[in-house]
Amino acid sequence: MSVEGIDAKLLEAATPAEKKRYKLLLERKIAALSPLDYACWLNPETIRYPHIEYINDHIVALVEYRLYHSGPGPEAKWFYVVGEETFPVKDDNYENIPDYVDEFYGEHPTTGERVVFRLAMAVGPRHGKSYLTTEYTPSWYLFRHPEREIAFATYSDEFAQEWGVKMKNQLVDHEKSTGLKLRGGRTSAAARLNLESGGSMRFVGTGGSLTGTGYQLGIIDDPFKDQAEADSQAIRNQKAKWYSSTFSTRKTRVPGKGLPVEIMMFTRWHEDDIAGRFAYDDEGQPAEDWCVLRLPSIAEDDDPLGREPGEALCPSIKTRAELNAIQKQDPSGFASLYQGDPSQDETGMFGSFNHY
């Protein structure tokens, strides 16, 4: 029974069981639109705050291969390069790219800007970025693509597996609605969840092994535990090496499984952290092959959400007065945690560049 083309008269004549089935199909169709729609479906208490809608738009654009350095955009035109010649991809189907190409890329149809496959975001603590991106984006992605693979990393194996347990319970609790059946059910190991459809999720701490694991969606949520870790040159070097030699190398482009994409969420504890080395260039500006989303808890000039300078990101979560009190107590810590900018000095003043 398809959602499309349902005639109103036929629906009126449908049996209760048919109407129930139609309702579920319609709910599933809406839930597939975005991780936020999916979260609202599974948890009706989810609130669609404006900044969460903004993050949601970027995630959808990323997985639909229409995210650019400047943000979400229209569907791309695809090309491949062989030697000195550039050719359009037939029907703009990125799966229809010959194996012998030297390069392939997607291009904005009007500006020529290239598609990026990596999204970085800095959002203040307890503002919902992990709720949307870590708790619901993985299962939403598998809901749309149940045969694909996901790798998730955070600062420790223990914390990564806590997310694994949460994801396992979510999958089991909503199996009848989503159709995502977990092999082993609640007995599955939290470090790796396998679906009967072939998809999987791997949970690991930064620095941990991903041997035997590839991914089409990679998520890193806070690679550093705290300021002490980020202040250690040795730990920064170790985690940067892990990112470049382990995590990034596990991206897998498999025909029929799409192009691998990556999301990195972070607290900017230090300018020389993983984000500073990879998502930003030497001038502190977003690197060309990334889309960087920075939503400061207190709005600055040229705010991406259109807020006036000084406005709180989400007063329902943290008011301006609460944010001011935190900033007064620890200006530099506030700059990193809540503003996503470790370039501020001890007075809380910003450096000479704007990251967004």
Tab-separated table of C-alpha atoms in Angstrom:
chain	number	residue	atom	x	y	z
A	1	MET	CA	0.000	0.000	0.000
A	2	SER	CA	1.705	3.189	-1.184
A	3	VAL	CA	1.312	6.616	0.420
A	4	GLU	CA	1.309	8.377	-2.932
A	5	GLY	CA	-1.852	8.486	-5.016
A	6	ILE	CA	-4.292	7.590	-2.266
A	7	ASP	CA	-7.753	8.737	-3.340
A	8	ALA	CA	-9.869	10.373	-0.600
A	9	LYS	CA	-12.875	8.225	-1.497
A	10	LEU	CA	-10.774	5.066	-1.293
A	11	LEU	CA	-9.482	6.168	2.090
A	12	GLU	CA	-13.028	6.697	3.345
A	13	ALA	CA	-13.905	3.165	2.247
A	14	ALA	CA	-10.791	1.647	3.810
A	15	THR	CA	-11.033	-0.745	6.717
A	16	PRO	CA	-9.699	0.307	10.135
A	17	ALA	CA	-6.646	-1.894	9.559
A	18	GLU	CA	-5.989	-0.256	6.172
A	19	LYS	CA	-6.334	3.225	7.663
A	20	LYS	CA	-3.914	2.300	10.441
A	21	ARG	CA	-1.457	1.029	7.850
A	22	TYR	CA	-1.831	4.187	5.789
A	23	LYS	CA	-1.244	6.340	8.876
A	24	LEU	CA	1.990	4.464	9.629
A	25	LEU	CA	3.194	4.804	6.038
A	26	LEU	CA	2.513	8.520	6.108
A	27	GLU	CA	4.326	8.908	9.433
A	28	ARG	CA	7.301	6.982	8.061
A	29	LYS	CA	7.400	9.159	4.964
A	30	ILE	CA	7.497	12.335	7.071
A	31	ALA	CA	10.044	10.874	9.528
A	32	ALA	CA	12.412	10.075	6.659
A	33	LEU	CA	12.641	13.761	5.721
A	34	SER	CA	15.131	14.726	8.432
A	35	PRO	CA	16.620	13.606	11.758
A	36	LEU	CA	14.485	16.218	13.519
A	37	ASP	CA	11.267	14.892	11.949
A	38	TYR	CA	12.428	11.407	12.903
A	39	ALA	CA	13.127	12.502	16.501
A	40	CYS	CA	9.690	14.129	16.753
A	41	TRP	CA	8.115	10.899	15.496
A	42	LEU	CA	9.859	8.676	18.026
A	43	ASN	CA	9.741	11.223	20.843
A	44	PRO	CA	6.794	13.645	20.576
A	45	GLU	CA	8.271	15.735	23.412
A	46	THR	CA	11.046	16.888	21.086
A	47	ILE	CA	11.056	20.688	20.710
A	48	ARG	CA	11.878	22.238	17.340
A	49	TYR	CA	14.016	25.139	18.528
A	50	PRO	CA	15.193	27.470	15.705
A	51	HIS	CA	18.866	26.610	16.216
A	52	ILE	CA	18.048	22.879	16.101
A	53	GLU	CA	16.144	23.425	12.846
A	54	TYR	CA	19.258	25.150	11.505
A	55	ILE	CA	21.526	22.246	12.470
A	56	ASN	CA	18.963	19.833	11.058
A	57	ASP	CA	19.002	21.580	7.664
A	58	HIS	CA	22.788	21.213	7.480
A	59	ILE	CA	22.711	17.503	8.347
A	60	VAL	CA	20.069	16.783	5.710
A	61	ALA	CA	22.039	18.724	3.087
A	62	LEU	CA	25.197	16.797	4.025
A	63	VAL	CA	23.679	13.335	3.552
A	64	GLU	CA	21.888	14.439	0.370
A	65	TYR	CA	25.199	15.730	-1.093
A	66	ARG	CA	24.045	19.327	-1.443
A	67	LEU	CA	26.095	20.872	1.348
A	68	TYR	CA	28.616	23.492	0.282
A	69	HIS	CA	31.317	25.469	2.065
A	70	SER	CA	28.773	28.263	2.485
A	71	GLY	CA	25.965	25.985	3.706
A	72	PRO	CA	23.006	24.002	2.302
A	73	GLY	CA	22.100	24.513	-1.343
A	74	PRO	CA	20.410	22.933	-4.352
A	75	GLU	CA	21.215	19.566	-5.914
A	76	ALA	CA	24.674	19.515	-7.427
A	77	LYS	CA	25.853	18.888	-10.972
A	78	TRP	CA	28.403	16.061	-10.970
A	79	PHE	CA	31.635	15.759	-12.979
A	80	TYR	CA	34.625	13.466	-13.256
A	81	VAL	CA	38.163	14.087	-14.464
A	82	VAL	CA	40.375	11.794	-16.529
A	83	GLY	CA	43.797	13.204	-17.284
A	84	GLU	CA	43.279	16.728	-18.598
A	85	GLU	CA	39.612	16.298	-19.496
A	86	THR	CA	36.469	16.882	-17.443
A	87	PHE	CA	33.217	15.072	-18.207
A	88	PRO	CA	29.670	15.472	-16.848
A	89	VAL	CA	28.322	12.470	-14.960
A	90	LYS	CA	25.421	10.884	-16.809
A	91	ASP	CA	22.087	11.998	-15.342
A	92	ASP	CA	24.064	13.592	-12.464
A	93	ASN	CA	24.095	10.171	-10.837
A	94	TYR	CA	27.139	10.106	-8.558
A	95	GLU	CA	26.879	6.304	-8.490
A	96	ASN	CA	27.511	6.258	-12.246
A	97	ILE	CA	31.196	7.242	-12.055
A	98	PRO	CA	33.771	5.073	-13.880
A	99	ASP	CA	36.373	3.306	-11.745
A	100	TYR	CA	39.299	4.785	-13.661
A	101	VAL	CA	38.646	8.482	-12.895
A	102	ASP	CA	41.334	10.727	-11.416
A	103	GLU	CA	38.805	12.915	-9.614
A	104	PHE	CA	35.080	13.447	-9.293
A	105	TYR	CA	33.130	16.225	-7.669
A	106	GLY	CA	29.732	17.858	-7.280
A	107	GLU	CA	29.255	21.499	-8.191
A	108	HIS	CA	26.631	24.082	-7.258
A	109	PRO	CA	24.550	24.584	-10.445
A	110	THR	CA	24.786	28.390	-10.362
A	111	THR	CA	27.788	29.420	-8.235
A	112	GLY	CA	30.191	26.608	-9.139
A	113	GLU	CA	30.949	25.990	-5.462
A	114	ARG	CA	31.911	22.383	-4.796
A	115	VAL	CA	30.043	19.930	-2.606
A	116	VAL	CA	31.711	19.259	0.740
A	117	PHE	CA	31.403	15.968	2.560
A	118	ARG	CA	32.359	17.113	6.052
A	119	LEU	CA	30.342	19.179	8.495
A	120	ALA	CA	31.870	20.658	11.656
A	121	MET	CA	29.803	22.275	14.358
A	122	ALA	CA	30.429	24.101	17.612
A	123	VAL	CA	27.346	24.661	19.775
A	124	GLY	CA	27.218	25.387	23.494
A	125	PRO	CA	26.758	22.522	25.989
A	126	ARG	CA	23.259	21.244	26.718
A	127	HIS	CA	21.800	22.993	23.659
A	128	GLY	CA	20.628	19.862	21.870
A	129	LYS	CA	23.372	19.195	19.326
A	130	SER	CA	24.086	15.699	20.661
A	131	TYR	CA	20.382	14.963	21.067
A	132	LEU	CA	19.812	15.580	17.379
A	133	THR	CA	23.128	14.529	15.884
A	134	THR	CA	24.228	11.629	18.072
A	135	GLU	CA	20.985	10.252	19.460
A	136	TYR	CA	18.737	10.456	16.391
A	137	THR	CA	20.787	11.091	13.242
A	138	PRO	CA	22.371	7.581	13.146
A	139	SER	CA	19.086	5.665	13.302
A	140	TRP	CA	17.422	8.185	10.957
A	141	TYR	CA	20.257	7.624	8.483
A	142	LEU	CA	19.770	3.854	8.716
A	143	PHE	CA	16.004	4.340	8.462
A	144	ARG	CA	16.651	5.879	5.040
A	145	HIS	CA	19.564	3.587	4.152
A	146	PRO	CA	19.278	0.361	6.184
A	147	GLU	CA	22.224	-1.275	4.406
A	148	ARG	CA	24.810	1.397	5.252
A	149	GLU	CA	27.488	1.588	7.929
A	150	ILE	CA	28.110	4.186	10.639
A	151	ALA	CA	31.145	4.843	12.821
A	152	PHE	CA	30.718	6.921	15.966
A	153	ALA	CA	33.552	8.219	18.150
A	154	THR	CA	33.808	10.279	21.300
A	155	TYR	CA	36.552	10.939	23.856
A	156	SER	CA	36.543	7.469	25.474
A	157	ASP	CA	35.476	3.903	24.765
A	158	GLU	CA	33.328	3.897	27.894
A	159	PHE	CA	31.360	6.986	26.902
A	160	ALA	CA	31.065	5.760	23.302
A	161	GLN	CA	29.515	2.527	24.517
A	162	GLU	CA	27.044	4.451	26.678
A	163	TRP	CA	25.792	5.929	23.423
A	164	GLY	CA	25.794	2.415	21.978
A	165	VAL	CA	23.498	1.203	24.758
A	166	LYS	CA	21.179	4.159	24.231
A	167	MET	CA	21.055	3.489	20.490
A	168	LYS	CA	20.457	-0.235	21.028
A	169	ASN	CA	17.492	0.469	23.289
A	170	GLN	CA	16.080	2.999	20.849
A	171	LEU	CA	16.247	0.518	17.974
A	172	VAL	CA	14.616	-2.268	19.976
A	173	ASP	CA	11.921	-0.024	21.457
A	174	HIS	CA	10.862	1.305	18.046
A	175	GLU	CA	11.493	-1.740	15.877
A	176	LYS	CA	7.846	-2.157	14.841
A	177	SER	CA	7.536	1.465	13.725
A	178	THR	CA	10.903	1.887	11.984
A	179	GLY	CA	11.349	-1.622	10.623
A	180	LEU	CA	14.995	-1.565	11.789
A	181	LYS	CA	15.617	-4.990	13.324
A	182	LEU	CA	18.744	-5.378	15.421
A	183	ARG	CA	20.531	-8.705	15.319
A	184	GLY	CA	20.613	-10.020	18.858
A	185	GLY	CA	18.175	-7.402	20.157
A	186	ARG	CA	19.086	-6.126	23.610
A	187	THR	CA	21.778	-8.796	23.954
A	188	SER	CA	23.869	-7.060	21.262
A	189	ALA	CA	27.273	-5.766	22.325
A	190	ALA	CA	27.150	-1.982	22.788
A	191	ALA	CA	30.378	-1.465	20.842
A	192	ARG	CA	28.868	-2.760	17.591
A	193	LEU	CA	25.253	-2.970	16.499
A	194	ASN	CA	24.327	-4.950	13.393
A	195	LEU	CA	21.016	-4.764	11.564
A	196	GLU	CA	19.428	-7.685	9.771
A	197	SER	CA	19.271	-5.420	6.703
A	198	GLY	CA	23.084	-5.305	6.578
A	199	GLY	CA	23.642	-1.905	8.145
A	200	SER	CA	25.730	-1.418	11.257
A	201	MET	CA	26.926	1.057	13.883
A	202	ARG	CA	30.349	0.985	15.518
A	203	PHE	CA	31.064	2.917	18.762
A	204	VAL	CA	34.642	3.711	19.764
A	205	GLY	CA	36.692	6.202	21.763
A	206	THR	CA	39.060	8.579	19.958
A	207	GLY	CA	42.302	6.680	19.666
A	208	GLY	CA	40.480	3.343	19.530
A	209	SER	CA	40.655	0.732	16.808
A	210	LEU	CA	38.316	0.656	13.824
A	211	THR	CA	39.880	-2.422	12.253
A	212	GLY	CA	37.444	-4.143	9.939
A	213	THR	CA	35.106	-1.151	10.000
A	214	GLY	CA	34.186	1.122	7.130
A	215	TYR	CA	31.562	3.809	7.140
A	216	GLN	CA	29.346	5.936	4.952
A	217	LEU	CA	28.457	8.175	7.913
A	218	GLY	CA	31.109	9.066	10.464
A	219	ILE	CA	30.287	11.069	13.598
A	220	ILE	CA	32.720	12.475	16.161
A	221	ASP	CA	31.105	14.017	19.243
A	222	ASP	CA	33.575	15.826	21.516
A	223	PRO	CA	36.968	14.190	20.817
A	224	PHE	CA	38.436	15.785	23.982
A	225	LYS	CA	37.036	15.072	27.438
A	226	ASP	CA	37.999	18.371	29.048
A	227	GLN	CA	40.406	21.299	29.156
A	228	ALA	CA	43.167	19.189	30.698
A	229	GLU	CA	43.175	16.777	27.746
A	230	ALA	CA	43.117	19.585	25.213
A	231	ASP	CA	45.965	21.423	26.952
A	232	SER	CA	48.234	18.391	26.563
A	233	GLN	CA	50.348	18.636	23.410
A	234	ALA	CA	50.930	14.882	23.489
A	235	ILE	CA	47.187	14.105	23.638
A	236	ARG	CA	46.419	16.637	20.901
A	237	ASN	CA	49.028	15.027	18.670
A	238	GLN	CA	47.759	11.537	19.470
A	239	LYS	CA	44.145	12.384	18.656
A	240	ALA	CA	45.047	14.292	15.499
A	241	LYS	CA	47.080	11.316	14.287
A	242	TRP	CA	44.191	8.963	15.081
A	243	TYR	CA	41.801	11.181	13.141
A	244	SER	CA	43.998	11.356	10.026
A	245	SER	CA	45.383	7.800	10.023
A	246	THR	CA	42.439	5.816	11.429
A	247	PHE	CA	39.071	7.544	11.394
A	248	SER	CA	39.398	9.358	8.059
A	249	THR	CA	40.809	6.296	6.309
A	250	ARG	CA	37.736	4.194	7.159
A	251	LYS	CA	35.481	6.160	4.814
A	252	THR	CA	34.121	3.692	2.294
A	253	ARG	CA	32.566	4.458	-1.074
A	254	VAL	CA	30.684	1.362	-2.154
A	255	PRO	CA	28.476	1.317	-5.278
A	256	GLY	CA	24.886	1.449	-4.110
A	257	LYS	CA	25.825	2.743	-0.656
A	258	GLY	CA	26.428	6.378	-1.518
A	259	LEU	CA	29.345	8.683	-0.759
A	260	PRO	CA	30.865	8.788	2.744
A	261	VAL	CA	30.160	11.886	4.826
A	262	GLU	CA	31.375	13.059	8.205
A	263	ILE	CA	30.106	15.150	11.104
A	264	MET	CA	32.391	16.516	13.805
A	265	MET	CA	30.975	18.232	16.906
A	266	PHE	CA	33.351	19.802	19.351
A	267	THR	CA	34.074	22.128	22.227
A	268	ARG	CA	36.896	24.430	21.136
A	269	TRP	CA	39.068	23.879	24.178
A	270	HIS	CA	42.227	24.799	22.270
A	271	GLU	CA	43.092	26.420	18.947
A	272	ASP	CA	45.337	23.449	18.111
A	273	ASP	CA	42.641	20.809	18.677
A	274	ILE	CA	41.374	18.426	15.961
A	275	ALA	CA	38.998	21.061	14.620
A	276	GLY	CA	41.786	23.645	14.594
A	277	ARG	CA	44.067	21.333	12.629
A	278	PHE	CA	41.548	20.032	10.103
A	279	ALA	CA	38.297	22.025	9.948
A	280	TYR	CA	40.020	25.434	10.027
A	281	ASP	CA	42.881	26.786	7.942
A	282	ASP	CA	46.007	28.566	9.182
A	283	GLU	CA	44.135	31.873	9.301
A	284	GLY	CA	41.405	30.496	11.547
A	285	GLN	CA	38.884	30.440	8.719
A	286	PRO	CA	36.849	27.338	7.771
A	287	ALA	CA	38.845	25.037	5.487
A	288	GLU	CA	37.582	24.862	1.913
A	289	ASP	CA	36.570	21.203	2.086
A	290	TRP	CA	34.447	21.704	5.216
A	291	CYS	CA	31.220	23.435	6.094
A	292	VAL	CA	31.714	24.902	9.571
A	293	LEU	CA	28.662	25.741	11.650
A	294	ARG	CA	29.378	27.801	14.769
A	295	LEU	CA	26.407	28.906	16.871
A	296	PRO	CA	27.676	30.985	19.800
A	297	SER	CA	25.507	30.965	22.891
A	298	ILE	CA	25.628	34.781	22.914
A	299	ALA	CA	25.134	36.202	19.421
A	300	GLU	CA	27.951	38.137	17.788
A	301	ASP	CA	27.976	40.273	14.642
A	302	ASP	CA	26.684	38.592	11.461
A	303	ASP	CA	24.947	35.852	13.397
A	304	PRO	CA	23.989	32.927	11.107
A	305	LEU	CA	20.541	32.741	12.730
A	306	GLY	CA	19.910	36.460	12.278
A	307	ARG	CA	20.031	37.245	16.016
A	308	GLU	CA	20.967	40.671	17.277
A	309	PRO	CA	24.378	40.827	19.016
A	310	GLY	CA	23.961	39.815	22.636
A	311	GLU	CA	20.902	37.586	22.157
A	312	ALA	CA	20.969	34.156	23.798
A	313	LEU	CA	20.941	31.144	21.484
A	314	CYS	CA	17.991	29.515	23.232
A	315	PRO	CA	16.608	31.386	26.292
A	316	SER	CA	14.456	28.362	27.140
A	317	ILE	CA	17.680	26.479	27.841
A	318	LYS	CA	20.030	29.246	29.023
A	319	THR	CA	18.946	32.870	29.475
A	320	ARG	CA	21.221	35.795	28.716
A	321	ALA	CA	21.542	36.475	32.459
A	322	GLU	CA	22.640	32.890	33.099
A	323	LEU	CA	25.150	33.055	30.258
A	324	ASN	CA	26.512	36.387	31.517
A	325	ALA	CA	27.088	34.886	34.964
A	326	ILE	CA	29.018	31.944	33.482
A	327	GLN	CA	31.057	34.270	31.285
A	328	LYS	CA	31.936	36.546	34.199
A	329	GLN	CA	33.135	33.615	36.292
A	330	ASP	CA	35.378	32.112	33.565
A	331	PRO	CA	35.762	34.260	30.408
A	332	SER	CA	38.191	31.987	28.558
A	333	GLY	CA	36.296	28.819	29.463
A	334	PHE	CA	33.060	30.452	28.341
A	335	ALA	CA	34.686	31.382	25.033
A	336	SER	CA	35.561	27.760	24.351
A	337	LEU	CA	32.477	25.996	25.669
A	338	TYR	CA	29.724	28.445	24.833
A	339	GLN	CA	31.097	30.582	22.008
A	340	GLY	CA	33.144	27.954	20.164
A	341	ASP	CA	36.120	30.303	19.971
A	342	PRO	CA	39.301	29.599	21.973
A	343	SER	CA	40.946	32.708	20.469
A	344	GLN	CA	39.400	34.953	23.134
A	345	ASP	CA	41.731	36.240	25.803
A	346	GLU	CA	41.140	36.300	29.564
A	347	THR	CA	38.950	39.421	29.269
A	348	GLY	CA	36.487	37.497	27.141
A	349	MET	CA	37.173	39.647	24.082
A	350	PHE	CA	37.247	37.914	20.724
A	351	GLY	CA	40.297	37.617	18.528
A	352	SER	CA	40.620	39.335	15.190
A	353	PHE	CA	38.829	36.714	13.126
A	354	ASN	CA	35.297	35.435	12.928
A	355	HIS	CA	35.048	31.667	12.338
A	356	TYR	CA	31.709	31.649	10.556
